[in-house]
Short mmCIF file of C-alpha atoms in Angstrom, two decimals:
data_model
loop_
_atom_site.label_atom_id
_atom_site.label_comp_id
_atom_site.label_asym_id
_atom_site.label_seq_id
_atom_site.Cartn_x
_atom_site.Cartn_y
_atom_site.Cartn_z
CA UNK A 1 99.09 -7.07 -9.72
CA UNK A 2 101.76 -5.29 -8.02
CA UNK A 3 99.82 -1.78 -8.17
CA UNK A 4 96.78 -3.65 -6.25
CA UNK A 5 98.50 -4.19 -3.04
CA UNK A 6 97.78 -0.58 -2.35
CA UNK A 7 93.72 -0.68 -3.19
CA UNK A 8 94.58 -3.46 0.87
CA UNK A 9 96.69 -1.04 2.56
CA UNK A 10 95.80 -2.54 6.61
CA UNK A 11 92.90 0.89 7.21
CA UNK A 12 94.74 0.35 11.04
CA UNK A 13 98.12 1.46 8.78
CA UNK A 14 96.15 4.82 8.22
CA UNK A 15 94.50 5.41 11.96
CA UNK A 16 98.27 5.07 12.36
CA UNK A 17 99.20 7.61 10.84
CA UNK A 18 96.72 9.87 11.59
CA UNK A 19 97.02 9.37 15.26
CA UNK A 20 100.54 10.22 14.93
CA UNK A 21 100.22 13.77 12.25
CA UNK A 22 97.70 15.03 14.71
CA UNK A 23 100.11 14.13 18.49
CA UNK A 24 102.41 15.84 15.91
CA UNK A 25 101.26 18.69 14.46
CA UNK A 26 99.74 19.90 18.73
CA UNK A 27 103.34 19.53 19.94
CA UNK A 28 105.56 21.28 17.17
CA UNK A 29 103.27 24.63 17.25
CA UNK A 30 103.15 26.87 14.29
CA UNK A 31 100.69 29.95 13.62
CA UNK A 32 98.25 29.17 10.65
CA UNK A 33 95.83 32.03 9.81
CA UNK A 34 92.34 31.79 11.47
CA UNK A 35 90.38 34.77 9.41
CA UNK A 36 86.47 34.75 10.43
CA UNK A 37 83.78 33.14 8.06
CA UNK A 38 81.25 36.29 6.81
CA UNK A 39 78.58 33.53 9.15
CA UNK A 40 80.70 33.45 12.93
CA UNK A 41 81.78 37.28 12.10
CA UNK A 42 77.76 37.75 11.78
CA UNK A 43 76.96 36.67 15.96
CA UNK A 44 80.24 38.50 16.45
CA UNK A 45 78.20 41.41 16.02
CA UNK A 46 75.87 41.11 16.69
CA UNK A 47 76.86 40.69 20.01
CA UNK A 48 79.86 43.41 19.86
CA UNK A 49 75.55 45.69 19.25
CA UNK A 50 74.10 44.58 21.57
CA UNK A 51 74.37 48.01 25.01
CA UNK A 52 75.61 46.44 27.89
CA UNK A 53 72.45 44.85 30.31
CA UNK A 54 70.94 42.34 27.41
CA UNK A 55 69.37 39.01 27.58
CA UNK A 56 71.41 36.21 25.34
CA UNK A 57 70.52 32.73 26.64
CA UNK A 58 72.41 30.40 25.19
CA UNK A 59 70.69 26.90 25.20
CA UNK A 60 73.85 23.93 25.53
CA UNK A 61 71.63 21.45 23.19
CA UNK A 62 74.55 19.55 23.06
CA UNK A 63 76.84 16.46 25.48
CA UNK A 64 80.12 15.23 25.87
CA UNK A 65 79.89 13.60 22.95
CA UNK A 66 79.77 16.78 20.99
CA UNK A 67 81.83 18.23 23.72
CA UNK A 68 85.43 18.60 21.80
CA UNK A 69 83.10 20.55 18.84
CA UNK A 70 80.79 22.41 20.56
CA UNK A 71 82.58 23.10 24.24
CA UNK A 72 85.13 25.66 23.39
CA UNK A 73 82.08 27.40 21.24
CA UNK A 74 80.10 28.64 24.64
CA UNK A 75 83.81 28.73 25.80
CA UNK A 76 84.41 32.12 23.58
CA UNK A 77 80.43 33.01 23.32
CA UNK A 78 80.41 33.22 26.57
CA UNK A 79 83.36 34.89 27.28
CA UNK A 80 82.02 37.85 24.56
CA UNK A 81 79.21 38.11 26.45
CA UNK A 82 79.99 39.06 29.88
CA UNK A 83 83.27 40.89 28.52
CA UNK A 84 80.60 43.02 26.49
CA UNK A 85 77.94 43.07 30.30
CA UNK A 86 75.01 40.76 28.70
CA UNK A 87 73.08 39.14 31.14
CA UNK A 88 73.00 35.83 29.74
CA UNK A 89 70.16 32.90 30.42
CA UNK A 90 71.61 29.23 29.93
CA UNK A 91 69.23 26.00 29.22
CA UNK A 92 69.15 22.57 27.58
CA UNK A 93 66.57 20.44 26.46
CA UNK A 94 69.51 17.74 26.82
CA UNK A 95 70.24 15.69 29.35
CA UNK A 96 73.86 15.27 29.64
CA UNK A 97 74.63 19.32 28.84
CA UNK A 98 73.37 20.58 32.79
CA UNK A 99 77.17 19.42 33.54
CA UNK A 100 78.19 20.78 31.05
CA UNK A 101 76.79 23.94 30.55
CA UNK A 102 77.43 24.39 34.32
CA UNK A 103 81.19 24.25 33.89
CA UNK A 104 81.36 26.88 31.20
CA UNK A 105 79.80 29.10 32.90
CA UNK A 106 80.67 29.32 35.87
CA UNK A 107 84.24 29.22 34.98
CA UNK A 108 84.44 32.34 32.57
CA UNK A 109 82.12 33.96 34.80
CA UNK A 110 84.91 34.47 37.50
CA UNK A 111 87.17 35.68 35.20
CA UNK A 112 85.31 39.01 34.94
CA UNK A 113 83.64 38.80 38.14
CA UNK A 114 80.12 38.13 37.68
CA UNK A 115 77.37 36.89 40.58
CA UNK A 116 75.15 34.36 40.03
CA UNK A 117 71.66 35.18 39.68
CA UNK A 118 72.79 38.58 39.41
CA UNK A 119 74.58 38.16 36.10
CA UNK A 120 73.80 35.32 35.05
CA UNK A 121 71.93 32.05 35.02
CA UNK A 122 71.80 28.81 33.83
CA UNK A 123 68.00 27.16 34.22
CA UNK A 124 68.95 23.94 33.65
CA UNK A 125 67.29 20.92 31.52
CA UNK A 126 63.38 19.94 31.16
CA UNK A 127 62.02 18.27 28.57
CA UNK A 128 59.80 18.55 26.07
CA UNK A 129 61.08 20.40 23.59
CA UNK A 130 58.71 21.74 20.98
CA UNK A 131 56.16 22.55 23.76
CA UNK A 132 59.33 23.48 25.93
CA UNK A 133 59.71 26.01 24.08
CA UNK A 134 56.33 26.93 23.35
CA UNK A 135 55.23 27.18 26.86
CA UNK A 136 58.91 30.26 27.75
CA UNK A 137 57.20 31.49 24.79
CA UNK A 138 54.32 32.46 26.84
CA UNK A 139 55.04 32.36 30.22
CA UNK A 140 59.55 31.19 31.73
CA UNK A 141 58.76 31.18 34.95
CA UNK A 142 55.71 28.01 34.32
CA UNK A 143 58.88 26.81 31.68
CA UNK A 144 61.71 27.24 33.90
CA UNK A 145 59.62 27.55 37.89
CA UNK A 146 63.16 27.26 39.87
CA UNK A 147 66.59 27.22 37.91
CA UNK A 148 69.29 24.66 38.24
CA UNK A 149 70.27 24.57 42.32
CA UNK A 150 66.32 25.10 42.84
CA UNK A 151 66.28 28.52 43.65
CA UNK A 152 63.76 30.75 42.39
CA UNK A 153 63.32 32.31 39.24
CA UNK A 154 60.44 34.70 40.17
CA UNK A 155 63.06 36.08 42.80
CA UNK A 156 66.69 35.55 40.18
CA UNK A 157 67.24 39.31 39.34
CA UNK A 158 68.80 39.05 35.80
CA UNK A 159 65.79 37.81 35.07
CA UNK A 160 63.63 40.48 36.11
CA UNK A 161 62.35 42.17 33.40
CA UNK A 162 62.00 38.92 30.74
CA UNK A 163 58.30 37.07 30.96
CA UNK A 164 59.13 35.01 28.27
CA UNK A 165 61.14 34.73 24.80
CA UNK A 166 60.22 38.25 23.80
CA UNK A 167 62.00 39.65 25.97
CA UNK A 168 65.64 38.33 24.79
CA UNK A 169 67.91 40.20 22.71
CA UNK A 170 69.45 37.07 21.24
CA UNK A 171 69.12 33.89 21.06
CA UNK A 172 72.65 31.08 20.72
CA UNK A 173 71.82 27.30 19.32
CA UNK A 174 74.27 25.05 20.44
CA UNK A 175 73.31 22.28 18.83
CA UNK A 176 73.73 18.60 17.82
CA UNK A 177 71.45 17.80 16.76
CA UNK A 178 67.50 19.04 15.71
CA UNK A 179 67.87 21.18 18.06
CA UNK A 180 68.50 25.17 15.60
CA UNK A 181 65.02 24.11 14.22
CA UNK A 182 62.62 23.31 16.77
CA UNK A 183 64.01 26.56 18.06
CA UNK A 184 63.83 28.11 14.69
CA UNK A 185 60.27 26.50 13.85
CA UNK A 186 58.41 26.76 18.03
CA UNK A 187 60.87 29.96 19.22
CA UNK A 188 62.54 32.70 15.97
CA UNK A 189 59.46 32.35 14.08
CA UNK A 190 56.30 33.47 16.57
CA UNK A 191 57.55 35.04 19.15
CA UNK A 192 60.27 37.35 16.95
CA UNK A 193 63.68 37.14 18.48
CA UNK A 194 67.49 37.48 17.00
CA UNK A 195 68.85 34.38 16.04
CA UNK A 196 71.93 32.42 15.91
CA UNK A 197 73.70 29.05 15.96
CA UNK A 198 76.57 27.27 16.44
CA UNK A 199 76.61 23.52 15.98
CA UNK A 200 78.65 20.01 14.26
CA UNK A 201 80.98 20.14 11.69
CA UNK A 202 78.37 16.99 10.40
CA UNK A 203 75.07 19.81 11.15
CA UNK A 204 76.91 22.81 9.39
CA UNK A 205 75.78 21.91 5.19
CA UNK A 206 72.13 22.12 6.29
CA UNK A 207 72.19 25.25 7.89
CA UNK A 208 73.27 26.88 4.99
CA UNK A 209 70.16 27.16 3.84
CA UNK A 210 68.93 29.37 7.41
CA UNK A 211 71.38 32.11 6.73
CA UNK A 212 70.59 31.89 3.10
CA UNK A 213 67.40 32.61 4.56
CA UNK A 214 68.30 35.22 7.45
CA UNK A 215 66.52 33.23 9.81
CA UNK A 216 69.93 32.76 10.77
CA UNK A 217 72.25 35.67 11.22
CA UNK A 218 75.24 34.03 11.98
CA UNK A 219 76.67 30.22 12.07
CA UNK A 220 79.85 28.28 13.67
CA UNK A 221 80.34 25.37 12.06
CA UNK A 222 82.85 22.98 14.21
CA UNK A 223 85.60 22.98 15.30
CA UNK A 224 86.65 25.75 12.57
CA UNK A 225 84.12 27.82 13.88
CA UNK A 226 84.87 28.51 17.18
CA UNK A 227 88.30 28.70 16.67
CA UNK A 228 87.14 31.80 14.99
CA UNK A 229 85.18 32.44 17.04
CA UNK A 230 88.46 32.21 19.97
CA UNK A 231 90.57 34.11 17.83
CA UNK A 232 87.98 37.08 17.20
CA UNK A 233 87.06 36.97 20.87
CA UNK A 234 91.03 36.74 21.55
CA UNK A 235 90.51 34.12 23.58
CA UNK A 236 92.71 31.26 22.04
CA UNK A 237 92.52 28.21 23.76
CA UNK A 238 91.57 24.72 22.77
CA UNK A 239 89.49 25.55 19.22
CA UNK A 240 92.91 27.17 17.96
CA UNK A 241 95.68 24.91 19.06
CA UNK A 242 93.31 22.17 17.65
CA UNK A 243 93.69 24.15 13.65
CA UNK A 244 97.29 22.73 13.34
CA UNK A 245 96.25 19.18 12.91
CA UNK A 246 93.35 19.96 11.75
CA UNK A 247 95.05 21.47 8.59
CA UNK A 248 97.93 19.16 8.02
CA UNK A 249 95.31 16.21 8.77
CA UNK A 250 93.04 17.04 5.85
CA UNK A 251 96.46 17.20 3.72
CA UNK A 252 97.00 13.80 4.34
CA UNK A 253 93.58 13.19 3.72
CA UNK A 254 93.30 14.59 0.28
CA UNK A 255 97.07 12.92 -0.44
CA UNK A 256 95.67 9.07 1.08
CA UNK A 257 92.03 10.02 -1.64
CA UNK A 258 94.50 11.42 -5.14
CA UNK A 259 96.95 8.42 -4.28
CA UNK A 260 93.91 5.13 -3.84
CA UNK A 261 91.82 7.21 -7.03
CA UNK A 262 96.33 6.82 -8.59
CA UNK A 263 95.75 3.98 -7.62
CA UNK A 264 92.30 2.24 -9.03
CA UNK A 265 92.37 3.87 -11.99
CA UNK A 266 96.30 1.42 -12.45
CA UNK A 267 94.91 -1.07 -11.72
CA UNK A 268 91.57 -1.17 -13.39
CA UNK A 269 93.96 -0.15 -16.90
CA UNK A 270 96.82 -2.65 -16.65
CA UNK A 271 93.66 -5.43 -15.71
CA UNK A 272 91.96 -4.39 -18.30
CA UNK A 273 95.34 -4.96 -21.13
CA UNK A 274 95.59 -8.25 -19.19
CA UNK A 275 92.35 -9.19 -20.32
CA UNK B 1 97.84 -19.97 20.09
CA UNK B 2 96.22 -15.00 18.43
CA UNK B 3 94.11 -15.69 21.65
CA UNK B 4 97.07 -15.84 23.79
CA UNK B 5 99.08 -13.79 22.06
CA UNK B 6 95.44 -10.86 21.94
CA UNK B 7 95.58 -11.61 25.70
CA UNK B 8 99.43 -11.32 26.03
CA UNK B 9 98.59 -8.31 24.73
CA UNK B 10 96.06 -6.03 25.98
CA UNK B 11 98.25 -7.73 29.70
CA UNK B 12 100.64 -6.04 28.61
CA UNK B 13 99.09 -2.78 27.30
CA UNK B 14 96.37 -2.85 30.42
CA UNK B 15 100.02 -3.47 32.91
CA UNK B 16 101.74 -0.40 30.90
CA UNK B 17 98.92 2.44 32.27
CA UNK B 18 99.25 1.50 35.55
CA UNK B 19 103.23 1.85 35.69
CA UNK B 20 102.54 4.81 33.72
CA UNK B 21 100.09 6.35 36.03
CA UNK B 22 102.55 5.49 38.88
CA UNK B 23 105.52 7.09 37.66
CA UNK B 24 103.17 10.69 36.47
CA UNK B 25 101.44 10.31 39.68
CA UNK B 26 104.98 9.88 41.30
CA UNK B 27 106.62 12.55 39.73
CA UNK B 28 103.15 15.05 40.41
CA UNK B 29 102.12 15.32 36.93
CA UNK B 30 99.28 13.78 38.19
CA UNK B 31 97.61 15.04 41.71
CA UNK B 32 96.96 12.87 43.80
CA UNK B 33 93.03 13.08 43.64
CA UNK B 34 90.16 12.96 43.54
CA UNK B 35 91.39 14.91 40.06
CA UNK B 36 94.11 13.67 39.65
CA UNK B 37 92.47 9.63 39.95
CA UNK B 38 89.65 11.23 37.15
CA UNK B 39 91.94 12.21 35.15
CA UNK B 40 93.42 8.31 35.11
CA UNK B 41 89.68 7.54 34.10
CA UNK B 42 88.93 9.88 31.57
CA UNK B 43 92.21 8.55 29.97
CA UNK B 44 91.75 4.85 30.81
CA UNK B 45 88.04 4.71 28.81
CA UNK B 46 89.51 7.44 26.01
CA UNK B 47 92.05 4.90 25.82
CA UNK B 48 90.10 1.31 25.50
CA UNK B 49 87.08 3.17 23.60
CA UNK B 50 90.42 4.36 20.83
CA UNK B 51 91.93 0.70 21.09
CA UNK B 52 88.66 -1.27 18.82
CA UNK B 53 90.56 0.29 15.58
CA UNK B 54 92.65 -2.52 16.68
CA UNK B 55 90.03 -4.55 17.13
CA UNK B 56 87.53 -5.63 18.75
CA UNK B 57 88.55 -6.76 22.54
CA UNK B 58 87.79 -6.83 26.72
CA UNK B 59 88.41 -3.63 27.90
CA UNK B 60 86.85 -1.79 24.71
CA UNK B 61 84.08 -3.65 25.95
CA UNK B 62 83.95 -2.52 29.70
CA UNK B 63 84.06 1.01 28.26
CA UNK B 64 81.56 0.67 26.13
CA UNK B 65 78.83 -1.02 28.64
CA UNK B 66 80.10 1.65 31.11
CA UNK B 67 79.20 3.99 28.94
CA UNK B 68 76.11 3.24 28.28
CA UNK B 69 75.10 2.29 32.06
CA UNK B 70 76.18 5.59 32.83
CA UNK B 71 74.76 7.74 30.15
CA UNK B 72 71.55 5.53 31.63
CA UNK B 73 72.01 7.01 35.65
CA UNK B 74 72.85 10.19 34.89
CA UNK B 75 69.27 10.72 32.95
CA UNK B 76 67.67 9.57 35.55
CA UNK B 77 68.89 11.63 37.35
CA UNK B 78 68.89 15.08 35.55
CA UNK B 79 65.82 14.26 34.82
CA UNK B 80 64.60 13.52 38.47
CA UNK B 81 65.97 16.28 39.94
CA UNK B 82 65.78 18.89 37.60
CA UNK B 83 62.20 17.72 36.13
CA UNK B 84 60.00 14.77 37.39
CA UNK B 85 60.42 17.24 41.69
CA UNK B 86 59.90 20.22 40.82
CA UNK B 87 57.50 19.88 38.33
CA UNK B 88 55.73 17.29 39.85
CA UNK B 89 56.58 15.58 43.08
CA UNK B 90 56.27 18.65 45.39
CA UNK B 91 52.85 20.33 43.44
CA UNK B 92 51.18 17.22 43.65
CA UNK B 93 51.89 14.01 45.29
CA UNK B 94 53.48 16.11 48.74
CA UNK B 95 50.16 18.57 49.24
CA UNK B 96 48.86 15.42 48.44
CA UNK B 97 49.39 12.60 51.21
CA UNK B 98 51.56 15.17 53.03
CA UNK B 99 49.61 16.63 55.99
CA UNK B 100 52.76 18.59 57.09
CA UNK B 101 52.17 20.79 53.26
CA UNK B 102 52.13 24.63 52.71
CA UNK B 103 50.26 24.51 49.03
CA UNK B 104 47.78 22.61 48.19
CA UNK B 105 47.47 19.59 45.39
CA UNK B 106 48.00 21.48 41.69
CA UNK B 107 44.94 18.74 40.35
CA UNK B 108 45.23 19.78 37.15
CA UNK B 109 49.12 17.85 37.18
CA UNK B 110 46.40 14.83 37.54
CA UNK B 111 46.19 15.30 33.78
CA UNK B 112 49.33 14.63 31.88
CA UNK B 113 50.92 12.42 34.99
CA UNK B 114 48.14 9.89 33.55
CA UNK B 115 48.20 10.62 30.48
CA UNK B 116 52.29 9.32 30.75
CA UNK B 117 51.53 6.86 33.24
CA UNK B 118 48.87 5.13 30.34
CA UNK B 119 51.49 4.99 27.68
CA UNK B 120 53.83 2.68 30.64
CA UNK B 121 50.33 1.00 29.48
CA UNK B 122 51.59 -0.40 25.86
CA UNK B 123 53.55 -3.55 27.95
CA UNK B 124 49.93 -4.33 29.82
CA UNK B 125 47.95 -6.20 26.71
CA UNK B 126 44.31 -6.28 29.02
CA UNK B 127 45.74 -1.90 29.53
CA UNK B 128 47.56 -0.82 26.38
CA UNK B 129 44.63 -0.21 24.80
CA UNK B 130 44.55 3.31 27.43
CA UNK B 131 47.97 4.77 25.35
CA UNK B 132 46.53 4.59 22.63
CA UNK B 133 44.51 8.91 24.43
CA UNK B 134 47.93 9.04 24.90
CA UNK B 135 49.16 9.16 21.74
CA UNK B 136 46.26 10.88 19.99
CA UNK B 137 46.66 13.68 22.15
CA UNK B 138 50.76 14.21 20.63
CA UNK B 139 49.28 12.89 16.75
CA UNK B 140 46.79 15.37 17.03
CA UNK B 141 48.65 18.04 19.53
CA UNK B 142 51.77 18.14 17.27
CA UNK B 143 49.76 18.60 14.21
CA UNK B 144 48.38 20.71 15.11
CA UNK B 145 51.42 22.88 15.94
CA UNK B 146 53.86 21.38 13.76
CA UNK B 147 52.19 21.89 10.90
CA UNK B 148 51.67 25.56 10.49
CA UNK B 149 54.83 25.98 11.95
CA UNK B 150 56.64 23.82 9.74
CA UNK B 151 55.47 25.35 6.37
CA UNK B 152 55.98 28.74 8.15
CA UNK B 153 59.64 28.27 9.02
CA UNK B 154 60.47 25.26 5.93
CA UNK B 155 58.67 26.03 2.81
CA UNK B 156 58.02 29.49 3.12
CA UNK B 157 60.81 31.35 3.98
CA UNK B 158 62.44 28.76 2.26
CA UNK B 159 61.11 30.16 -0.77
CA UNK B 160 61.70 34.18 -0.64
CA UNK B 161 65.82 33.96 -0.70
CA UNK B 162 65.10 31.55 -4.11
CA UNK B 163 62.41 33.66 -5.39
CA UNK B 164 64.82 36.78 -4.45
CA UNK B 165 65.06 39.44 -7.57
CA UNK B 166 68.88 38.76 -9.89
CA UNK B 167 69.25 42.53 -10.14
CA UNK B 168 67.81 43.81 -7.95
CA UNK B 169 68.71 47.26 -6.11
CA UNK B 170 72.09 47.68 -3.96
CA UNK B 171 72.93 44.10 -4.63
CA UNK B 172 77.18 43.46 -6.62
CA UNK B 173 77.38 41.59 -9.98
CA UNK B 174 78.93 38.27 -8.22
CA UNK B 175 75.95 38.33 -5.30
CA UNK B 176 73.42 38.26 -8.46
CA UNK B 177 75.59 35.16 -10.11
CA UNK B 178 74.92 33.97 -6.83
CA UNK B 179 71.89 33.77 -6.91
CA UNK B 180 71.02 33.18 -10.31
CA UNK B 181 73.63 29.96 -9.29
CA UNK B 182 70.97 28.73 -5.94
CA UNK B 183 67.84 28.85 -8.72
CA UNK B 184 69.84 26.77 -11.18
CA UNK B 185 69.98 24.28 -8.26
CA UNK B 186 66.23 24.72 -6.79
CA UNK B 187 65.25 24.28 -10.50
CA UNK B 188 67.55 21.55 -11.07
CA UNK B 189 67.21 19.02 -7.96
CA UNK B 190 63.77 19.26 -8.65
CA UNK B 191 63.83 18.00 -11.88
CA UNK B 192 66.46 15.45 -11.41
CA UNK B 193 63.37 13.83 -8.37
CA UNK B 194 60.52 14.19 -11.15
CA UNK B 195 59.77 10.42 -11.62
CA UNK B 196 56.78 10.72 -13.59
CA UNK B 197 58.39 12.13 -16.48
CA UNK B 198 61.70 10.34 -18.84
CA UNK B 199 64.96 12.16 -18.45
CA UNK B 200 65.06 12.88 -22.34
CA UNK B 201 66.47 15.98 -24.01
CA UNK B 202 66.35 19.12 -21.82
CA UNK B 203 64.98 17.55 -18.74
CA UNK B 204 67.68 14.72 -18.68
CA UNK B 205 69.75 17.58 -19.14
CA UNK B 206 68.65 19.59 -16.08
CA UNK B 207 68.51 16.58 -14.27
CA UNK B 208 72.28 15.73 -15.22
CA UNK B 209 72.96 19.23 -13.96
CA UNK B 210 70.95 18.50 -11.02
CA UNK B 211 73.39 15.91 -10.24
CA UNK B 212 76.14 17.81 -9.97
CA UNK B 213 74.00 19.47 -7.41
CA UNK B 214 73.73 16.70 -5.74
CA UNK B 215 77.36 15.50 -5.91
CA UNK B 216 79.38 18.56 -4.52
CA UNK B 217 76.15 19.10 -1.14
CA UNK B 218 77.62 15.32 -0.97
CA UNK B 219 81.01 15.89 -1.30
CA UNK B 220 80.46 19.51 1.51
CA UNK B 221 79.31 17.02 3.47
CA UNK B 222 81.23 14.66 3.93
CA UNK B 223 84.48 17.33 4.45
CA UNK B 224 82.30 18.21 6.47
CA UNK B 225 81.76 15.20 8.48
CA UNK B 226 85.54 14.43 7.70
CA UNK B 227 86.67 17.23 10.37
CA UNK B 228 83.73 16.80 12.43
CA UNK B 229 84.84 13.14 13.51
CA UNK B 230 88.79 15.05 13.39
CA UNK B 231 88.24 17.17 15.60
CA UNK B 232 86.98 14.42 18.07
CA UNK B 233 90.40 12.78 17.38
CA UNK B 234 91.91 16.00 18.70
CA UNK B 235 90.15 16.34 21.90
CA UNK B 236 91.01 13.41 22.64
CA UNK B 237 94.57 14.19 22.08
CA UNK B 238 94.56 17.28 23.58
CA UNK B 239 92.77 15.98 26.52
CA UNK B 240 95.75 12.58 26.56
CA UNK B 241 98.79 15.20 26.06
CA UNK B 242 97.95 18.26 27.95
CA UNK B 243 95.70 17.29 31.30
CA UNK B 244 96.69 13.61 31.75
CA UNK B 245 100.55 13.16 30.60
CA UNK B 246 101.15 16.78 30.65
CA UNK B 247 102.80 17.13 27.27
CA UNK B 248 101.13 20.36 25.81
CA UNK B 249 101.36 23.92 28.01
#
C-alpha cells in the first residue's frame, strides 16, 4: 500500500527534523509571551514577601543529567533571593550536585557583591536522605559540622540564629528524583517550614497533588517553569530562549501525531476494503 | 563492505570535528587554554552520545563508558571529602591512631561504622549473617520513622482537599467545579481499581469514567516527558551553538 510506507518512516528522519527545528528556532529570534502560571507565581510572591535577612534554604537535589532544566531555575531563584537581600543556605543530597550548586551560588552572589559566609553558605553534600533531614531538623550543626569548603559551620555569620530547620523561613527544593516527597514527609510535616519546589518536567504531573493540598506553596515544572521565573525576575537567559525551540518542536510533534493517526486509519480502512 | 563504510564515516566525522576545533582556535573563537579544551571535550562527548541516534558506534561506547567511570570517580571523591573524612576519619580514626591528635576519639561513631562494615560482609559466605543485624536495624528504624510520617503526609494531607466542601464560603463557581471534578476523579479511579466486583451497570460506567481520568493523566505525563527530553536536547544544542561554535550570543 502506498500509504503504509509512511508508517515505516526511518526514525532518523524524525530525529533530523527535530534537530533542524531546534537549531533554526534558536538562531532565528522571535518573541513568545511567557506568562507566569499560578504555581510559579506562588514561589515568586513568597520570596518577595520575605523580609530582608530571612533565611532561605535551597536543596540542590540534581546532577548534570538534569542540569539543563534545573540549573536555570536555581540561577533565577538565586537572583531573586540575592536581590531581596535574603540569606541563602545551600545543601545537596546528590553526589553529582556540589559542582553545579557551587557554580550557581558563587556566580550569582558575585553579581550582587555578596560575601561567602556572611550572605550565603554552601553546606555541601551528605548522604542519608530522610535521616539527614531529621538530623538537620534536630540540629543543623551535627548534620553539617563543616561546610563544603571545610569551615566550621558554627562560626559562619550567615547561620547565626539558625539551630535547625525550624528557623528556616523558606525551603526550595530543586529535585530530579524523589527528594521533594522526602522533604515533605520528613522535613515540612515535622518541622513546619514553608516549602516550594522545582522539578524536571517528567516529575511535574506527580507534584500537582501537593499543590492542591497546599503542602507545596509553588512549583517550577521543567524548562517552562524556569523560563517563567526568569521572566518574573527579569533575568531572561537560557530557559527563556529555550522556549522558542520548545514551542516549535511541540507543534511539529503534534503534526507528527495527527499525521501518524490519519495514515494509520487510512491504511486500516483500505486494508478492510481489500479483505 | 558495510563495516568499512561505517568505519570511514566515523573517521571522517572525527576528522571534521578535529578540523573544526583547529579553525575555531585559530580564529580565536575558542581560547587556547584549559577552558577551551574543556569546551572541546564537552562538545565531543555530546556529539558522541547523540551519534547513537544514527546507530551504535565506538565513539558512543567510549563516551558511555567514560561517563560511568567519571561519575563513579566523582562520587567516591565527593563522598570521601564531604562525608567520610569529616564525619568518620577525623573524629574517630585520626584520634585513635595518632598521638598528636588534639581531640579524643568519638567512640559513639563505632556503632554506625561497624553496622556499615557488616553490610559489606554480605560478600563473605562465613560472615554474611552479620549483615542481617544491619538490615534489621535499617528496616526497624526505617519502618518506625516512615509509617506515621508517610500516612500523615501522603494519605491524611491528601484526603483533606478531596473532602473540601463544594460550596463553602468565598469559593468561586469555577473552584467549586474544580472540587467536583477532583471528587469524581478520585471516586471513579478508585472504583476502576476494585477488581473484586464485576464492572457492570453503575460500577462499569464509573470505572469507564475512571479510565478517562487515567488516560488524561497519562497524556499529561507524556506531554511533560516530551517537554523534559526536549529541554535536554535544547540545552545541549545551546551549549554547542553558544559555548563551542560561538554562533549564539
